[in-house]
Amino acid sequence: MESARWRVEPGAPFDLGTIDPGDTSPAPGDKKITNAAVKELRDRLAELQGRLYAAGDQALLVVLQAIDAGGKDGTIKHVFKGVNPQGCKVTSFKQPNSTELSHDFLWRIHQNTPHKGMFGIFNRSHYEDVLVVRVHDLVPEHVWRRRYELIRNFENELSVEGTRIVKFYLHISKEEQADRFRRRLERPDKRWKFSHADLEERKHWDDYRAAFNEAIASTTTETAPWYVIPGDHKWFRNWCVLTTLVETLEDINPQYPEPADDLPSPADVV
Ligand code: AMP
Ligand code: MG
């Protein structure tokens, strides 16, 4: 499987520093050729989603995490644009509100996991509770540290009950982040995305790197694997994410339900 290349295996040493964010191998070709392949993969994804929806006995949960400007929004836009909106729900997790904060960190997450038959797409997720929360000391270390195990148990429960989980870390370089911030500031249609917090967060680049390294290493499992996708080139990133999703769904291999025995023949419809 092509996606095995980006998959983080449990138990093996892991360091984002060893993975090149500018990688474009093994793309099917240059940007143009790869974009053509992306179109075909999108069609395939749409067909598989239709089958998952019709079968209605399993769900797919896609978790997207990245540093600011890492490409979460763009990935959602380009990867899922072909799928039937009825079978798809995107949830973007922002700073928790007071009700959410008054519960355990997984409470708001579990309420948004996909129904059977659905794609659930998480733009940020429960992983923020071991990332931003760690970097900014929002809870003591012993509290965020025990969350790795809570996350593994939670994801295992979802998976045993019929939700396939695929987690993507979109991996960009520090230079690429700076370029994207500059472009956001230059372009009137992108400026709204810039937040003053973005430059503040950028100062914590190394802390985020350490937090991602440990979070990914501690929570990649057979049933809920992490995939680290080289993200500096958006066209390559889209192709990698689509390839991984199509391979995952082909493995699930959802089938249209068997027709009922007493179905009338088309000629009976008068
Ligand atoms: P954006 O994705 O640009 O809309 O920003 C959402 C913001 O919400 C980011 O700064 C996240 O770090 C923050 N956020 C999301 N989840 C949490 C969380 N559990 N605790 C604290 N901040 C969070
Ligand atoms: Mg932002």
Coordinates of C-alpha atoms and ligand atoms in Angstrom, one line a residue:
M1 CA 0.0 0.0 0.0
E2 CA 1.2 3.4 -1.0
S3 CA 0.0 5.0 2.3
A4 CA 2.3 2.7 4.4
R5 CA 5.0 5.2 3.5
W6 CA 3.5 7.9 5.6
R7 CA 2.1 5.7 8.3
V8 CA 3.7 5.9 11.8
E9 CA 4.1 2.4 13.2
P10 CA 3.5 1.9 16.9
G11 CA 6.6 1.3 19.0
A12 CA 9.2 2.6 16.5
P13 CA 11.3 5.7 17.2
F14 CA 9.6 8.8 15.8
D15 CA 10.9 12.3 15.1
L16 CA 9.3 14.8 12.7
G17 CA 12.8 16.2 12.1
T18 CA 13.6 13.1 10.0
I19 CA 10.8 13.7 7.6
D20 CA 11.2 16.2 4.7
P21 CA 8.1 18.5 4.5
G22 CA 9.1 19.4 0.9
D23 CA 9.1 15.7 -0.3
T24 CA 7.2 15.0 -3.5
S25 CA 8.0 11.4 -3.9
P26 CA 6.3 9.1 -4.9
A27 CA 3.9 11.4 -6.7
P28 CA 2.6 10.1 -10.1
G29 CA 4.4 13.0 -11.8
D30 CA 4.8 16.8 -11.8
K31 CA 2.1 19.1 -10.4
K32 CA -0.1 18.9 -13.5
I33 CA 0.0 15.1 -13.7
T34 CA -0.5 14.7 -10.0
N35 CA -3.5 17.0 -10.1
A36 CA -5.1 14.9 -12.8
A37 CA -4.5 11.8 -10.5
V38 CA -6.1 13.8 -7.7
K39 CA -9.3 14.2 -9.8
E40 CA -9.6 10.5 -10.3
L41 CA -8.9 9.7 -6.7
R42 CA -11.7 12.2 -5.7
D43 CA -14.1 10.3 -8.0
R44 CA -13.1 7.0 -6.4
L45 CA -13.5 8.5 -2.9
A46 CA -17.0 9.7 -3.8
E47 CA -18.0 6.3 -5.0
L48 CA -16.6 4.6 -1.9
Q49 CA -18.4 7.1 0.3
G50 CA -21.7 6.3 -1.4
R51 CA -21.2 2.6 -0.6
L52 CA -20.2 3.4 3.0
Y53 CA -23.4 5.5 3.4
A54 CA -25.6 2.8 1.8
A55 CA -24.1 0.0 3.9
G56 CA -24.7 2.1 7.0
D57 CA -22.8 -0.1 9.4
Q58 CA -19.4 1.6 9.7
A59 CA -18.2 5.2 9.9
L60 CA -14.9 6.9 8.9
L61 CA -13.3 9.5 11.2
V62 CA -10.6 11.7 9.7
V63 CA -8.5 13.7 12.1
L64 CA -6.6 16.7 10.7
Q65 CA -3.9 18.3 12.8
A66 CA -1.2 20.7 11.8
I67 CA 0.6 23.9 13.0
D68 CA -1.1 27.2 12.0
A69 CA -1.3 27.6 8.2
G70 CA -0.4 23.9 7.9
G71 CA -3.2 23.3 5.4
K72 CA -6.1 21.8 7.4
D73 CA -8.7 24.0 5.7
G74 CA -7.2 23.6 2.2
T75 CA -7.1 19.8 2.6
I76 CA -10.8 19.7 3.6
K77 CA -11.7 21.9 0.6
H78 CA -9.7 20.0 -2.0
V79 CA -9.9 16.4 -0.8
F80 CA -13.6 16.3 0.1
K81 CA -15.1 18.5 -2.6
G82 CA -16.5 15.6 -4.6
V83 CA -18.3 13.7 -1.8
N84 CA -22.0 13.9 -1.2
P85 CA -22.5 16.5 1.6
Q86 CA -25.2 14.4 3.1
G87 CA -22.7 11.7 4.0
C88 CA -20.2 14.1 5.5
K89 CA -19.8 16.2 8.6
V90 CA -17.0 18.6 9.3
T91 CA -16.3 19.7 12.9
S92 CA -13.9 22.5 13.6
F93 CA -12.7 22.5 17.2
K94 CA -11.9 26.0 18.6
Q95 CA -11.1 27.1 22.1
P96 CA -13.4 25.2 24.4
N97 CA -16.3 27.3 25.8
S98 CA -17.2 27.2 29.5
T99 CA -19.7 24.3 29.2
E100 CA -17.1 22.3 27.3
L101 CA -14.4 23.2 29.9
S102 CA -16.7 22.0 32.7
H103 CA -16.6 18.5 31.3
D104 CA -13.8 16.0 30.5
F105 CA -11.9 16.9 27.4
L106 CA -13.4 14.1 25.3
W107 CA -17.0 15.1 26.0
R108 CA -17.3 17.6 23.1
I109 CA -15.3 15.2 20.8
H110 CA -17.6 12.2 21.4
Q111 CA -20.7 14.3 20.6
N112 CA -19.3 14.9 17.2
T113 CA -18.0 11.5 16.1
P114 CA -19.7 10.3 12.9
H115 CA -22.9 8.3 12.7
K116 CA -22.6 4.9 11.0
G117 CA -22.5 5.4 7.3
M118 CA -20.9 8.9 7.6
F119 CA -17.5 10.6 7.1
G120 CA -16.6 12.7 10.1
I121 CA -13.9 15.2 9.5
F122 CA -12.2 16.8 12.5
N123 CA -10.5 20.1 11.8
R124 CA -8.4 20.1 15.0
S125 CA -9.5 17.6 17.6
H126 CA -8.9 16.1 21.0
Y127 CA -5.2 16.3 20.2
E128 CA -5.3 20.0 21.0
D129 CA -5.6 18.9 24.6
V130 CA -2.1 17.5 24.5
L131 CA -0.7 20.2 22.1
V132 CA -1.8 23.8 22.7
V133 CA -2.8 22.8 26.2
R134 CA 0.7 21.5 26.9
V135 CA 2.6 24.3 25.1
H136 CA 0.7 27.0 27.1
D137 CA 0.5 25.1 30.5
L138 CA -3.2 25.2 30.5
V139 CA -3.3 22.2 32.8
P140 CA -0.5 20.6 34.9
E141 CA 1.8 18.1 33.2
H142 CA 0.4 15.1 35.0
V143 CA -3.1 15.9 33.6
W144 CA -2.1 16.2 29.9
R145 CA 0.3 13.3 30.1
R146 CA -2.3 10.8 31.2
R147 CA -4.4 11.9 28.3
Y148 CA -2.4 9.8 25.8
E149 CA -3.8 6.7 27.4
L150 CA -7.3 8.2 27.6
I151 CA -7.1 9.0 23.9
R152 CA -5.8 5.5 23.0
N153 CA -8.7 3.9 25.0
F154 CA -11.3 6.3 23.5
E155 CA -10.1 5.7 19.9
N156 CA -10.0 1.9 20.5
E157 CA -13.6 2.0 21.8
L158 CA -14.7 3.9 18.7
S159 CA -12.9 1.5 16.4
V160 CA -14.2 -1.7 18.1
E161 CA -17.7 -0.3 17.7
G162 CA -17.3 0.3 13.9
T163 CA -15.6 3.6 13.3
R164 CA -12.4 3.5 11.2
I165 CA -10.0 6.2 12.3
V166 CA -7.3 7.9 10.1
K167 CA -5.2 10.7 11.6
F168 CA -3.2 13.1 9.5
Y169 CA -0.4 15.4 10.6
L170 CA 0.2 17.9 7.8
H171 CA 3.9 18.5 8.0
I172 CA 5.2 21.9 6.8
S173 CA 8.5 23.6 7.3
K174 CA 9.0 26.8 9.4
E175 CA 9.9 28.7 6.2
E176 CA 6.7 27.5 4.5
Q177 CA 4.7 28.7 7.4
A178 CA 6.3 32.2 7.2
D179 CA 5.5 32.3 3.4
R180 CA 1.9 31.3 4.0
F181 CA 1.5 34.0 6.7
R182 CA 3.0 36.6 4.3
R183 CA 0.6 35.5 1.5
R184 CA -2.3 35.7 3.9
L185 CA -1.4 39.3 4.8
E186 CA -0.9 40.3 1.1
R187 CA -4.2 38.9 -0.2
P188 CA -7.5 40.6 0.5
D189 CA -9.3 37.2 0.2
K190 CA -6.9 35.6 2.7
R191 CA -6.3 38.4 5.2
W192 CA -9.3 37.4 7.4
K193 CA -7.5 34.2 8.2
F194 CA -4.6 35.9 9.8
S195 CA -4.8 36.1 13.6
H196 CA -2.4 38.0 15.8
A197 CA -2.1 34.9 17.8
D198 CA -0.4 33.2 14.7
L199 CA 2.9 35.1 15.2
E200 CA 2.8 34.6 18.9
E201 CA 2.3 30.8 18.4
R202 CA 5.1 30.7 15.8
K203 CA 7.5 31.7 18.6
H204 CA 6.6 28.4 20.2
W205 CA 7.6 26.4 17.1
D206 CA 10.0 24.1 18.9
D207 CA 7.6 23.4 21.8
Y208 CA 4.9 22.5 19.3
R209 CA 7.4 20.2 17.5
A210 CA 8.2 18.4 20.8
A211 CA 4.5 18.2 21.6
F212 CA 3.5 16.8 18.2
N213 CA 6.4 14.3 18.3
E214 CA 5.3 12.9 21.6
A215 CA 1.6 13.0 20.8
I216 CA 2.0 11.1 17.5
A217 CA 4.5 8.5 19.0
S218 CA 2.2 7.9 22.0
T219 CA -1.1 7.5 20.1
T220 CA -0.3 5.8 16.8
T221 CA -1.9 2.4 17.0
E222 CA -2.9 -0.4 14.7
T223 CA -6.5 0.7 14.8
A224 CA -6.0 4.5 14.8
P225 CA -2.8 5.2 12.9
W226 CA -1.1 8.5 12.3
Y227 CA 0.0 9.5 8.9
V228 CA 2.6 12.2 8.5
I229 CA 2.0 13.9 5.2
P230 CA 4.7 16.1 3.6
G231 CA 2.8 19.4 3.3
D232 CA 4.9 22.1 1.8
H233 CA 3.5 21.3 -1.7
K234 CA -0.3 21.4 -1.5
W235 CA -0.8 19.4 -4.7
F236 CA 1.4 16.5 -3.3
R237 CA -0.3 16.8 0.1
N238 CA -3.8 16.4 -1.5
W239 CA -2.7 13.4 -3.4
C240 CA -1.2 11.7 -0.3
V241 CA -4.3 12.3 1.8
L242 CA -6.6 11.1 -1.0
T243 CA -4.5 8.0 -1.6
T244 CA -4.5 7.1 2.1
L245 CA -8.3 7.6 2.3
V246 CA -9.1 5.6 -0.8
E247 CA -6.8 2.8 0.4
T248 CA -8.5 2.8 3.8
L249 CA -12.0 2.6 2.3
E250 CA -11.0 0.0 -0.2
D251 CA -9.8 -2.0 2.8
I252 CA -13.2 -1.5 4.5
N253 CA -14.8 -2.4 1.2
P254 CA -18.4 -1.3 2.0
Q255 CA -21.1 -3.1 0.0
Y256 CA -24.5 -2.0 -1.1
P257 CA -27.1 -3.8 1.0
E258 CA -28.7 -6.9 -0.5
P259 CA -32.1 -6.1 -2.0
A260 CA -35.1 -7.4 -0.1
D261 CA -36.5 -10.8 -1.4
D262 CA -39.9 -9.4 -2.1
L263 CA -38.7 -6.4 -4.2
P264 CA -41.1 -5.7 -7.1
S265 CA -39.7 -5.8 -10.6
P266 CA -39.4 -2.5 -12.5
A267 CA -42.3 -3.6 -14.7
D268 CA -44.5 -3.7 -11.6
V269 CA -44.2 0.1 -11.2
V270 CA -47.2 1.5 -13.1
Ligands
AMP1 P1 -8.4 28.2 14.0 O1 -8.2 26.7 13.8 O2 -7.4 29.0 13.3 O3 -9.8 28.6 13.9 O4 -8.1 28.4 15.6 C1 -8.7 27.7 16.6 C2 -8.0 27.9 17.9 O5 -8.6 27.2 18.9 C3 -6.5 27.5 17.8 O6 -5.7 28.5 18.3 C4 -6.5 26.3 18.7 O7 -5.2 26.1 19.4 C5 -7.6 26.6 19.7 N1 -8.1 25.4 20.4 C6 -8.7 24.3 19.8 N2 -8.9 23.3 20.7 C7 -8.4 23.8 21.9 C8 -8.3 23.3 23.2 N3 -8.8 22.1 23.5 N4 -7.8 24.1 24.2 C9 -7.3 25.3 23.9 N5 -7.3 25.9 22.7 C10 -7.9 25.1 21.7
MG2 MG -5.8 30.0 12.7

